Coordinates of C-alpha atoms in Angstrom, one line a residue:
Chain W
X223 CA 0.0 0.0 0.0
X224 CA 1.4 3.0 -0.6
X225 CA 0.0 6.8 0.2
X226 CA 0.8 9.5 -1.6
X227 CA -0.1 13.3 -0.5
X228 CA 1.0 15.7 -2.3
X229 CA 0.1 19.4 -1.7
X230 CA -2.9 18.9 0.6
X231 CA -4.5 21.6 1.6
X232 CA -8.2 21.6 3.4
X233 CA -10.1 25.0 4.3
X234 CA -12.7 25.3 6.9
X235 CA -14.2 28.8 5.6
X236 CA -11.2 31.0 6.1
X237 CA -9.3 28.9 8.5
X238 CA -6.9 26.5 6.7
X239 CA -7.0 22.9 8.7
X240 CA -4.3 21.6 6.2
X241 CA -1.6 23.2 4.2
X242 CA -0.1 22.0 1.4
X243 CA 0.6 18.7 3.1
X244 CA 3.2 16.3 1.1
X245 CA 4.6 13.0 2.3
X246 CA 4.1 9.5 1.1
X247 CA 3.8 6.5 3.5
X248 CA 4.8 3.3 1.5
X249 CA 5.4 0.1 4.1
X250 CA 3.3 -1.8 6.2
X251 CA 4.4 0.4 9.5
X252 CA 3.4 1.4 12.1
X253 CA 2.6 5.1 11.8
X254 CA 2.8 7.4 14.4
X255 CA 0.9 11.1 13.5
X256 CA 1.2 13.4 16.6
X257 CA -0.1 16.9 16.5
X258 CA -1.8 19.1 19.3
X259 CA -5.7 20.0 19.3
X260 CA -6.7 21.1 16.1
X261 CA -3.0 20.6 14.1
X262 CA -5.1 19.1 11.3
X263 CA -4.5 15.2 12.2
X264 CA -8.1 14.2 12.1
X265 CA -8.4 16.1 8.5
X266 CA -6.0 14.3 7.3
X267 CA -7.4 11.2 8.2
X268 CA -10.8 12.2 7.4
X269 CA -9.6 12.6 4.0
X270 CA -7.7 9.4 4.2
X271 CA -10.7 7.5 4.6
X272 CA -13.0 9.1 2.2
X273 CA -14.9 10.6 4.9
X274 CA -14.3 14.2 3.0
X275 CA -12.7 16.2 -0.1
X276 CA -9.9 18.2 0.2
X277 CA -9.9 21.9 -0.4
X278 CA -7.1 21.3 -3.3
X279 CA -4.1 18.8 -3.7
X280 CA -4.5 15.0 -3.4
X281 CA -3.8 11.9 -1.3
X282 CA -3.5 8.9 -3.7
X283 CA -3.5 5.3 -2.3
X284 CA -1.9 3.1 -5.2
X285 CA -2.4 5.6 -7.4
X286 CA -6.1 6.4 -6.8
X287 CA -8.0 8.6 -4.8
X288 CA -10.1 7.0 -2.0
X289 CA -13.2 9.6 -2.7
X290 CA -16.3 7.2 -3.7
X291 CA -13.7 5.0 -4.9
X292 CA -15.2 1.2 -3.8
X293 CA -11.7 -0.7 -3.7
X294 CA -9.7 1.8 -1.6
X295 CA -12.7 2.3 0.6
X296 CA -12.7 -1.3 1.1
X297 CA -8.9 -1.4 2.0
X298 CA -9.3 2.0 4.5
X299 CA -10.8 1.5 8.1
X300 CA -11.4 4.5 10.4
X301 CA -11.9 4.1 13.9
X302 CA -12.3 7.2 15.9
X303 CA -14.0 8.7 19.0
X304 CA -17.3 6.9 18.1
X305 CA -20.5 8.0 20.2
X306 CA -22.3 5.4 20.5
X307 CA -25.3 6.7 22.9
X308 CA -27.9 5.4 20.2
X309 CA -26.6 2.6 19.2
X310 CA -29.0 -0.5 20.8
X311 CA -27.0 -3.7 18.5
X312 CA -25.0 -5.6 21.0
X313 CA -20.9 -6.1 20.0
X314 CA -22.2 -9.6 18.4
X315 CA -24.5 -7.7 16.1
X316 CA -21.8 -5.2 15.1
X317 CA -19.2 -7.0 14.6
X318 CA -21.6 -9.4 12.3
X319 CA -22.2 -6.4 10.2
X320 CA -18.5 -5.3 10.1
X321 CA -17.7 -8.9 8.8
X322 CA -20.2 -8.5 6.0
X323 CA -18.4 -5.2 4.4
X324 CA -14.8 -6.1 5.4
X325 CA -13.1 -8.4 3.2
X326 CA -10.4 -9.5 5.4
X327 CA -12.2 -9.5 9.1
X328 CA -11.1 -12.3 11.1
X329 CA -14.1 -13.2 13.1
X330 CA -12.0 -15.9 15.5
X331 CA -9.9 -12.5 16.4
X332 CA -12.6 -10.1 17.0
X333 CA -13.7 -12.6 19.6
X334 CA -10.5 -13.5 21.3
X335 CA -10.4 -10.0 21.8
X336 CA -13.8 -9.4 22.9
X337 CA -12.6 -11.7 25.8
X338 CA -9.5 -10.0 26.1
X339 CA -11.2 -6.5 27.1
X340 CA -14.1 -8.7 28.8
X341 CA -16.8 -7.0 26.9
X342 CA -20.5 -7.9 27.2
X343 CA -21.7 -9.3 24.1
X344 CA -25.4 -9.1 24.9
X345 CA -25.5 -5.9 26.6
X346 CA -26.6 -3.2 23.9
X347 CA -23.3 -1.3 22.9
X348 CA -24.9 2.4 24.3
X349 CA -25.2 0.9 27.8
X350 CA -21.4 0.6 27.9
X351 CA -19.1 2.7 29.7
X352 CA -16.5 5.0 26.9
X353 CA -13.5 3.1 28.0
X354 CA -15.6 -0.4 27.0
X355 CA -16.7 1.6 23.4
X356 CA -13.4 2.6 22.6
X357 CA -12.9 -1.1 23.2
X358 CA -15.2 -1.9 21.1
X359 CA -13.4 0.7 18.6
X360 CA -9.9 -1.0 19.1
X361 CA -10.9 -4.6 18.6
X362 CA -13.3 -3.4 15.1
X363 CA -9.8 -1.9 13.8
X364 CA -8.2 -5.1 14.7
X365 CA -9.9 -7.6 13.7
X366 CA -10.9 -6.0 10.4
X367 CA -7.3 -5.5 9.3
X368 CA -7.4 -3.7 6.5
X369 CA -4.4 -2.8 4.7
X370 CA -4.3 0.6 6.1
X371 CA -6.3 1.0 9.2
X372 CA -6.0 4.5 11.4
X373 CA -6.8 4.8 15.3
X374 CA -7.6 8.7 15.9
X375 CA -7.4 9.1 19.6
X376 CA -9.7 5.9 19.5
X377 CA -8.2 4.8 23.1
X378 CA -8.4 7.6 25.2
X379 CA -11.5 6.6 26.7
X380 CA -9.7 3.4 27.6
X381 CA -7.9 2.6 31.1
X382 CA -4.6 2.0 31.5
X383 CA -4.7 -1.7 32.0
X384 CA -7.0 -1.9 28.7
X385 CA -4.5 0.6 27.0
X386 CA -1.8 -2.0 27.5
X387 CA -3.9 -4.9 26.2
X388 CA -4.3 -2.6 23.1
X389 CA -0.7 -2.0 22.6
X390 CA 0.2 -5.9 23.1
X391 CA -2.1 -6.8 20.9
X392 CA -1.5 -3.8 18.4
X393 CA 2.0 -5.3 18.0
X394 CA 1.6 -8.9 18.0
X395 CA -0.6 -8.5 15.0
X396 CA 1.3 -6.2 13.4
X397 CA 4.0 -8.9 13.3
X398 CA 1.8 -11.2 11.8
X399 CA -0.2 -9.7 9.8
X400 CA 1.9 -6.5 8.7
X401 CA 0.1 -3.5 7.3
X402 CA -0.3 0.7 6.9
X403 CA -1.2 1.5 11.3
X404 CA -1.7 5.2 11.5
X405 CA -1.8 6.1 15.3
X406 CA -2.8 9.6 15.6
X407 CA -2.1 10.7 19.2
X408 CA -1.3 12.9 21.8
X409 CA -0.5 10.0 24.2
X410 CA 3.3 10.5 23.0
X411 CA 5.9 9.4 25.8
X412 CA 2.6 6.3 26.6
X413 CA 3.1 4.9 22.6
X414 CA 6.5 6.2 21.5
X415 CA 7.7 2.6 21.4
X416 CA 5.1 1.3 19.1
X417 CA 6.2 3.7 16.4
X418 CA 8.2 2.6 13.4
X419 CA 8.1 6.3 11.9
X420 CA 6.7 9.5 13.4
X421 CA 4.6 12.3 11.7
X422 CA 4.2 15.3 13.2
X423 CA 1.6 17.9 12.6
X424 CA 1.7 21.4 14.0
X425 CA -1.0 24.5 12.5
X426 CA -1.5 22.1 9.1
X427 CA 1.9 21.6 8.6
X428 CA 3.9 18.5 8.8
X429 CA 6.9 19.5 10.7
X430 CA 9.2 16.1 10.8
X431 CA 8.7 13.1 9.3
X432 CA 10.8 10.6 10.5
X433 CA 12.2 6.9 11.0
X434 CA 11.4 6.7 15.1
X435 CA 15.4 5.8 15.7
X436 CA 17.0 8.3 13.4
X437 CA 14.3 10.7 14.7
X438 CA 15.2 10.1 18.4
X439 CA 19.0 10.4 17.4
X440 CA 18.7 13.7 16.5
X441 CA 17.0 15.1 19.2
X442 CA 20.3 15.9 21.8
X443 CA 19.9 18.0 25.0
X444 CA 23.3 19.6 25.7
X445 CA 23.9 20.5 29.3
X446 CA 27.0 22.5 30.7
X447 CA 28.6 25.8 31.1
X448 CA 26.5 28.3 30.0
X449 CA 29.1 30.2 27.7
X450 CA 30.3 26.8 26.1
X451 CA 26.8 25.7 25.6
X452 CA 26.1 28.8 23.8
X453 CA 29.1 28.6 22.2
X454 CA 28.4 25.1 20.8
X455 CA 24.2 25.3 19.7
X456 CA 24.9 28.7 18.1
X457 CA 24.9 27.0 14.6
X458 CA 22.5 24.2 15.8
X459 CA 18.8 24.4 15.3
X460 CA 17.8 25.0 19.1
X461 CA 14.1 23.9 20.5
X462 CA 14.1 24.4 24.1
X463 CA 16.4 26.5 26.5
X464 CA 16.9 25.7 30.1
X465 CA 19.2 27.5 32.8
X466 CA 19.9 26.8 36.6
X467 CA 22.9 29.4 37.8
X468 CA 25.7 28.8 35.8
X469 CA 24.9 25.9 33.9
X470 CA 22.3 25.6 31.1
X471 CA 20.6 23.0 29.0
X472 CA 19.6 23.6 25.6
X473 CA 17.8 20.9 23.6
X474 CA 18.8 20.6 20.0
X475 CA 17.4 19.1 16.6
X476 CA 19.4 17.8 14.1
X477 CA 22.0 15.3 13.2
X478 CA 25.2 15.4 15.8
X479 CA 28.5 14.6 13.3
X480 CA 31.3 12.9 15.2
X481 CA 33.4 15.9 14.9
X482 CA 30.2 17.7 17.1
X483 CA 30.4 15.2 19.6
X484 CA 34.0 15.2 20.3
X485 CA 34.0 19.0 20.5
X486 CA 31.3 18.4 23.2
X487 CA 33.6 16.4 25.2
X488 CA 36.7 18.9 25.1
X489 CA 34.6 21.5 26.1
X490 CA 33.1 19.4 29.5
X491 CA 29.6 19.5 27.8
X492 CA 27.1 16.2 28.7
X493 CA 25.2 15.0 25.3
X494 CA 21.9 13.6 26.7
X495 CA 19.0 12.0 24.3
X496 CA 15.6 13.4 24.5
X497 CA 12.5 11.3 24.4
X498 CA 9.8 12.2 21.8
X499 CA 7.4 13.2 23.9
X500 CA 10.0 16.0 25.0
X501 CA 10.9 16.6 20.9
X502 CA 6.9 17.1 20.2
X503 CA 6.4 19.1 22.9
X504 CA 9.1 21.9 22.1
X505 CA 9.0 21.6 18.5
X506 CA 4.7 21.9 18.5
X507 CA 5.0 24.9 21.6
X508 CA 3.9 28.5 20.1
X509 CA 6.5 30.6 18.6
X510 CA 9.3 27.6 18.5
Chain Y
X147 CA -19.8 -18.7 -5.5
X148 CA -20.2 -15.6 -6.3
X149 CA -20.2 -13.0 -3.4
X150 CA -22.8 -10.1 -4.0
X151 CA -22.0 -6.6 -5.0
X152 CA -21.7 -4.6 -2.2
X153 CA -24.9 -2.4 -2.8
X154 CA -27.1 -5.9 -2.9
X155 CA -25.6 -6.2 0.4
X156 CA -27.0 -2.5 1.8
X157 CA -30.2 -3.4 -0.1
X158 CA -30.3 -6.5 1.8
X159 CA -29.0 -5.0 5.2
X160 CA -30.9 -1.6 4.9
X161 CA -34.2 -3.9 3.9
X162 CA -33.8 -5.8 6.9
X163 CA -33.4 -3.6 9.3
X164 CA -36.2 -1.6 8.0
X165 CA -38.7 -4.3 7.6
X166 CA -38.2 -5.0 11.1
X167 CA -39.6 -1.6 11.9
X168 CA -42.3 -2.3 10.0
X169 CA -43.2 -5.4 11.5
X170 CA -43.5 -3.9 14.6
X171 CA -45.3 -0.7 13.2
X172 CA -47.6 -3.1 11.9
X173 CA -47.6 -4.9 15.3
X174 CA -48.6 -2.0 17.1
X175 CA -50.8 -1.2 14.7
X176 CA -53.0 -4.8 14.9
X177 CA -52.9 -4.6 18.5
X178 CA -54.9 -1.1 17.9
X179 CA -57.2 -2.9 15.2
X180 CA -58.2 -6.0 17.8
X181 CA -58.9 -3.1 20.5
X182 CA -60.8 -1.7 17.9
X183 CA -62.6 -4.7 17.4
X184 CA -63.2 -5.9 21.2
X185 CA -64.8 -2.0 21.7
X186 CA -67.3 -2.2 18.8
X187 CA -67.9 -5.9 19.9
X188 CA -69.4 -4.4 23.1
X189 CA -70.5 -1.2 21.5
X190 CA -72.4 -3.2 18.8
X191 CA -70.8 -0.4 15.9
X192 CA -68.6 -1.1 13.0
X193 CA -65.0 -0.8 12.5
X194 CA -62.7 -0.3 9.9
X195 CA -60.4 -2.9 7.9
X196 CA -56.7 -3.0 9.1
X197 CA -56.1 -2.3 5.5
X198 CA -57.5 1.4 5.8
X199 CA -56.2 1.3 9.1
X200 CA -53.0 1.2 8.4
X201 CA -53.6 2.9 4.7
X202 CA -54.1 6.2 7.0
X203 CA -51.0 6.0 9.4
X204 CA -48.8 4.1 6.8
X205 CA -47.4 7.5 5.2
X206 CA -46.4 9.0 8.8
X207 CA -44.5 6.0 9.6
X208 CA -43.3 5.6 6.0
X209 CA -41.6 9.6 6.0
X210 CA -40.0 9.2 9.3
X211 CA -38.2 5.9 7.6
X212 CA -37.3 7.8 4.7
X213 CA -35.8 10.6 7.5
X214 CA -33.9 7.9 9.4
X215 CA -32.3 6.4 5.9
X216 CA -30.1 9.3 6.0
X217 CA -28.1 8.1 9.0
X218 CA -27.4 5.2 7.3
X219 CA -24.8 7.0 5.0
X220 CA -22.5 7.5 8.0
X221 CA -22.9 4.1 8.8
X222 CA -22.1 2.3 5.6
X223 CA -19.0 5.1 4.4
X224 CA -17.6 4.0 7.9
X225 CA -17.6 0.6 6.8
X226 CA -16.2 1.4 3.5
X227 CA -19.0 1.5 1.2
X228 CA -19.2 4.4 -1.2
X229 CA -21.8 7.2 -1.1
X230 CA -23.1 5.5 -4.4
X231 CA -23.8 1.9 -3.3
X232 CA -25.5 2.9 0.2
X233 CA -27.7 5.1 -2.4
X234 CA -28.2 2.2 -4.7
X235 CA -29.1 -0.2 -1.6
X236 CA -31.2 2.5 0.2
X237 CA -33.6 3.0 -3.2
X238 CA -33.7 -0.7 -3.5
X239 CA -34.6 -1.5 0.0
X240 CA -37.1 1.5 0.3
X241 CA -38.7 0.1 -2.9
X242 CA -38.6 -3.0 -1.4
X243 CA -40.5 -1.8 1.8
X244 CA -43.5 -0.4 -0.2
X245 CA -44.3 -3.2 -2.2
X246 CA -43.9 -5.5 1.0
X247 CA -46.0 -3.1 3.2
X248 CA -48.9 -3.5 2.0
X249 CA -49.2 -6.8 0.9
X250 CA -48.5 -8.0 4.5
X251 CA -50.8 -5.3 5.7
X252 CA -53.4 -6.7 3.1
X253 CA -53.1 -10.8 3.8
X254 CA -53.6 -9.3 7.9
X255 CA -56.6 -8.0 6.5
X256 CA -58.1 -10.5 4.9
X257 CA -57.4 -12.2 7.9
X258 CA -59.1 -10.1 10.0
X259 CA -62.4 -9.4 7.6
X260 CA -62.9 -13.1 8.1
X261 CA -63.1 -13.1 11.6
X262 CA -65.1 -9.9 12.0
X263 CA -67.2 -11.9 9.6
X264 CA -67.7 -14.4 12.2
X265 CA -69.2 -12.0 14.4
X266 CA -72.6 -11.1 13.9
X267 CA -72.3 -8.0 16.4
X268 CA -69.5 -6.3 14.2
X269 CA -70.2 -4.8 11.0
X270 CA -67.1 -3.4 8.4
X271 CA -66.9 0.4 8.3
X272 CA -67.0 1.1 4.5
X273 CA -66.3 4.9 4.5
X274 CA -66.0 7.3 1.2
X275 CA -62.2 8.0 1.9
X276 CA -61.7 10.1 -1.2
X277 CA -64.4 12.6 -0.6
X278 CA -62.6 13.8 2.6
X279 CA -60.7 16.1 0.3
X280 CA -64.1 18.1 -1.0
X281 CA -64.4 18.6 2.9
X282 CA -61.6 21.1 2.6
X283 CA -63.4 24.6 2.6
X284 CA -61.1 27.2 1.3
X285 CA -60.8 31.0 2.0
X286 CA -58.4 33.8 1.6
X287 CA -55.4 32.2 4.0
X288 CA -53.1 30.2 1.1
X289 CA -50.9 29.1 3.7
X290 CA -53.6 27.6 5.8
X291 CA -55.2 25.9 2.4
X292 CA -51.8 24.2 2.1
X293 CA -51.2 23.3 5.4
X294 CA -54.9 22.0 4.7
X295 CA -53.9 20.2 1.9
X296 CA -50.4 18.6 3.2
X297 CA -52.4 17.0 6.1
X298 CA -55.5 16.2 4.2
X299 CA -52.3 14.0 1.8
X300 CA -50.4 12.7 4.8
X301 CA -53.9 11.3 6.7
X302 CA -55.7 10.2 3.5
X303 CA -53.9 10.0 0.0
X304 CA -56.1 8.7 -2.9
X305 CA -57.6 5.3 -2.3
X306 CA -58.4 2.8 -4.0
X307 CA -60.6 -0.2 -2.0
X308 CA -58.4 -3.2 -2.6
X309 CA -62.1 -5.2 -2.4
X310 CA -62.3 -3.7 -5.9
X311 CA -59.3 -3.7 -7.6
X312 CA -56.4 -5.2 -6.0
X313 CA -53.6 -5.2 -8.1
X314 CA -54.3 -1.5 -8.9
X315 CA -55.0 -0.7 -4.5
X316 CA -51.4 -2.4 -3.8
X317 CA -49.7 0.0 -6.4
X318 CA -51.6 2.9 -5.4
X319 CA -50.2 2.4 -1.7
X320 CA -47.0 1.4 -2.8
X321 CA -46.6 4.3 -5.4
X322 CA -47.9 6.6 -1.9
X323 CA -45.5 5.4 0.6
X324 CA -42.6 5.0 -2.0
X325 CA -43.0 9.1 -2.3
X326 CA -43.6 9.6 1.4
X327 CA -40.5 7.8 2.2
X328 CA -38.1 9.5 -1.0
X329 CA -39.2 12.7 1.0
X330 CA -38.5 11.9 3.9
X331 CA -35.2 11.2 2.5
X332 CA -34.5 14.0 0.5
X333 CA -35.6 16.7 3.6
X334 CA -33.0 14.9 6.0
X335 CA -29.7 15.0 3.4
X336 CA -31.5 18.4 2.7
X337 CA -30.7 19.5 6.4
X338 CA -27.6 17.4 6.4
X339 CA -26.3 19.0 3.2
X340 CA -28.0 22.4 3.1
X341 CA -28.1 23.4 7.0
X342 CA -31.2 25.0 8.1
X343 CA -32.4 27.3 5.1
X344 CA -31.1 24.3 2.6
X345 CA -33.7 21.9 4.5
X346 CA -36.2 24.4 5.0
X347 CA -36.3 24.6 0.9
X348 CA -36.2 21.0 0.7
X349 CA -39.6 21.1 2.8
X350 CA -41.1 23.3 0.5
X351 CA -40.3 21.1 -2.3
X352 CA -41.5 18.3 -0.4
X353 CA -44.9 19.9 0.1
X354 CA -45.2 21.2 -3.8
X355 CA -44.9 17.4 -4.7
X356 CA -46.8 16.0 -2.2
X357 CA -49.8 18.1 -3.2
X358 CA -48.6 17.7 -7.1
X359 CA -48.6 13.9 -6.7
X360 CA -52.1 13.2 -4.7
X361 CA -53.5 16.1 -7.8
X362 CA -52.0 14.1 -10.3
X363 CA -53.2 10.4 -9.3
X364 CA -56.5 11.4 -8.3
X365 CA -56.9 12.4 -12.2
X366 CA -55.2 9.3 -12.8
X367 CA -57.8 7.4 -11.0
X368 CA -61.0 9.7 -11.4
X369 CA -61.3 10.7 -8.2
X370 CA -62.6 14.2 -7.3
X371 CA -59.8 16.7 -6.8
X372 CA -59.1 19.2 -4.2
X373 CA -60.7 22.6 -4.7
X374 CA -57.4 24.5 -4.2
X375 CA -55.9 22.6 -7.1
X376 CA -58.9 22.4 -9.6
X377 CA -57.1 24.4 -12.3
X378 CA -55.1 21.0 -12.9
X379 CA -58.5 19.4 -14.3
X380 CA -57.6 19.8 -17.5
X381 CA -54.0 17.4 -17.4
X382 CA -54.7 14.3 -19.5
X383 CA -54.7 11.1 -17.5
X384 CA -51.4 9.9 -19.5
X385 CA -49.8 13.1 -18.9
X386 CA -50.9 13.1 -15.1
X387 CA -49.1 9.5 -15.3
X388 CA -45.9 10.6 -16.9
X389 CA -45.5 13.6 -14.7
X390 CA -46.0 11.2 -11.4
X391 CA -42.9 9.4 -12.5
X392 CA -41.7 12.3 -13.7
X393 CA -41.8 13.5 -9.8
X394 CA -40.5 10.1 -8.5
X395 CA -37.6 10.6 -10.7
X396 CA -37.2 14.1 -9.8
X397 CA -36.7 12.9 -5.9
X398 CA -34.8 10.3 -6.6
X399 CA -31.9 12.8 -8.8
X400 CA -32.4 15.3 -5.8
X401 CA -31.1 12.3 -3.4
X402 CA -28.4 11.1 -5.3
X403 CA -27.6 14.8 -5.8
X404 CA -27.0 15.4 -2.7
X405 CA -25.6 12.8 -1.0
X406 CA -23.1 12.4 -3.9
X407 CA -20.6 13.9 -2.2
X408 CA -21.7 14.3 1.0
X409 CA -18.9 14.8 3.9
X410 CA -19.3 13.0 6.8
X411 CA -19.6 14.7 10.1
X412 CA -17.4 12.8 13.2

């Protein structure tokens, strides 16, 4: 499966959700699209899965776009924030009516994992609490595995212990039965290790797009004297600047070349990785 | 074997689920009609078939399906099926509905007449549904005329007694809640589409047709017409056909129209 998007842009009125958006996504990863409130993620997505039209631009998959188109539409599952306060089918009947429009739904799955979260499967499906929808969410993406399936913030109604589950069983499938995962979250430093690459969105932009491990390489904090810290980032793109008395830490993006690092170490400065959830947070914050 | 297309499955699905509705519309609706029966037992006075019965509060129930079909859309895009085969399935099923409607309502009937014909205290109602609409006395207030005339449609739309002619009673009620239901349709992706003033004009469309259509087969059928609308006396009964399916059609493009390419709202 591969996506293409190229030059996306989507308007709401005046107010521009997405701007001339390019990237392509062309393995059977797991994606990781991270963006504050209202950086254009669930757009994107909504786009993705045919839900909408974009302003101008296109996102391709194989070559085609997913508007009213019947085989990428197949191949494309959404699961989002679903309310389901009207909703009187019990997770039996549901996932019976998933099975019937999704080609490659594995209904022996769908029901391991309906006893893995210990849902009901008689109780009408708007009696349950949020956590046991997004559940219900979770194990529809699953179990329907579709080429390119996306969870938009489908889990935060979930616990922690049911979070976990998700995650376990997120990769253990994804081993065997490899495909397109967009996770679009803001649960960073909770799901940075499921990530194979990481997108990240900020005012309908994509700001990095990145392999996880080279991404996490090249975020450095560098922590010392405050004159030969200065004296060191001056040429380095700089996303967050700390300083206790005389010493200061400054985080840093961008690739560290040997000759960098053994500078560092003449000059008494400490090199210190930064997780992503610290590299979203800095490069997403207004004005950085 | 071959699997079905996936807008035979919506048909199938959206038919389904629909007809279950109905069933128990139609439930309801018998437990009414034996109530019915049990009062005028002890009352010694007549009551009407569960064929008119239902012919009168069929179009109510009918529209409010047609509303409902709408949220459908969200439903089957969110399971991967385009805008054009939930359209497909939805016409087929609501076609479906209307021819199954009231042949099921008219086999309960039958039913029913028998028994009442076993009771010697309770007689069959055989009112003169058509002439209702000569009841309707018009003055200056054309807004109040329509309003007349809208609820005049929605409570009794022509008639045929299916005693008489059954074939042609069936399609009459079929053809009536087929329309009912397309507008039903059409107002909701109206709203859903349009916003407010966008539905509001789909209303007013709505009504135009729904007087048009009851007009148009009461020529068809020879059945007096309302006063408000006598000027149409003069439309040929194979013009007043044409332009019935004409209307039909019309709904139908107006649907498709709009839920084309219809976003979906999360």
């Amino acid at each position: 499966m591969k996506i293409a998007v190229n030059q996306l842009s989507l308007k709401y009125g005046n107010e521009l959700a997405l701007s001339e958006v390019s990237f392509d996504i062309d393995s059977p990863k797991i994606y990781g699209l991270l963006g504050k409130n209202g950086a254009g993620k669930t757009s994107f997505l909504s786009i993705l899965a045919s839900y909408r039209e974009p302003t101008s631009g296109s996102v391709t998959v194989n070559g085609e776009t997913p508007f009213e188109n019947a085989t990428v539409m197949q191949q494309v599952a959404f699961l989002y924030n679903k309310d389901y306060k009207e909703e009187t089918d019990n997770v039996l009947g549901i996932l019976q009516d998933t099975e019937r429009y999704r080609p490659h739904f594995d209904r022996e799955y769908a029901e391991y994992l309906v006893n893995r979260f210990n849902l009901d499967v008689k109780k009408p499906v708007k009696q349950f609490s949020k956590g046991m929808q997004s559940a219900l969410n979770v194990i529809i993406g699953l179990a329907s595995r579709a080429p390119i399936t996306i969870f938009d913030e489908v889990y935060l109604g979930m616990d922690v212990p049911s979070r976990d589950i998700f995650y376990k069983e997120l990769l253990e499938d994804q081993e065997k039965h490899p495909r397109v995962i967009i996770l679009s979250t803001h649960l960073v430093s909770e799901m940075e290790y499921l990530f194979d690459e990481v997108i990240i969105l900020d005012k309908g932009k994509v700001i990095i797009h990145e392999e996880f491990d080279s991404l996490i390489n090249k975020g450095v904090k560098i922590i010392g004297n405050g004159e030969a810290v200065d004296r060191f980032v001056q040429s380095k793109n700089q996303i967050h600047v700390e300083q206790l008395g005389q010493t200061k830490a400054v985080m840093i993006y961008g690739e560290l070349s040997d000759h960098d690092r053994m500078v560092a170490r003449e000059q008494g400065l400490e090199l210190e990785p930064i997780s992503l959830h610290e590299l979203f947070l800095h490069v997403t914050k207004e004005g950085a | 074997m071959k699997q079905p297309r996936i807008f035979q499955k919506v048909a199938l699905d959206m038919f389904w689920a629909q007809f279950q509705w109905a069933l128990g519309f139609l439930g309801i609706m018998l437990g009414i009609h034996i109530f019915r029966i049990v009062t005028s037992f002890m009352r010694g006075t007549d009551v009407d078939t569960y064929f008119n019965m239902v012919f009168v509060a069929a179009n109510i129930f009918i529209f409010i399906l047609g509303i409902i079909c709408m949220n459908f859309l969200k439903h089957y895009v969110g399971n991967g099926v385009t805008r054009k085969d939930y359209f497909k399935g939805g016409l087929i099923a609501s076609l479906g509905l209307s021819i199954v409607l009231p042949i099921i309502t008219l086999l309960v009937s039958a039913v029913s007449q028998l028994v009442i014909g076993q009771i010697d205290r309770v007689t069959i109602n055989e009112p003169n549904i058509n002439s209702v609409v000569l009841d309707i006395e018009l003055d200056g207030n054309i807004i109040g005329n329509i309003i007349s005339s809208v609820v005049q449609s929605f409570v009794v739309p022509p008639y045929v007694d299916p005693n008489g002619a059954l074939i042609l009673a069936l399609g009459i009620v079929s053809l009536n809640v087929f329309i009912y239901y397309l507008i039903g349709w059409m107002i909701h992706a109206g709203f859903y589409r349009l916003g407010t003033l966008g539905g509001l004009g789909f209303v007013l469309v709505g009504v135009v047709t729904l007087i048009l259509k009851d007009t148009l087969l009461r020529i068809i059928l020879d059945l007096p017409i309302a006063e408000m609308v006598q000027f149409l006396d003069f439309v040929p009964q194979s013009v007043a056909g044409i332009t019935v399916f004409l209307l039909m059609m019309m709904l139908i493009g107006i649907i498709r129209t709009l839920t084309k390419r219809a976003m979906i709202k999360i």
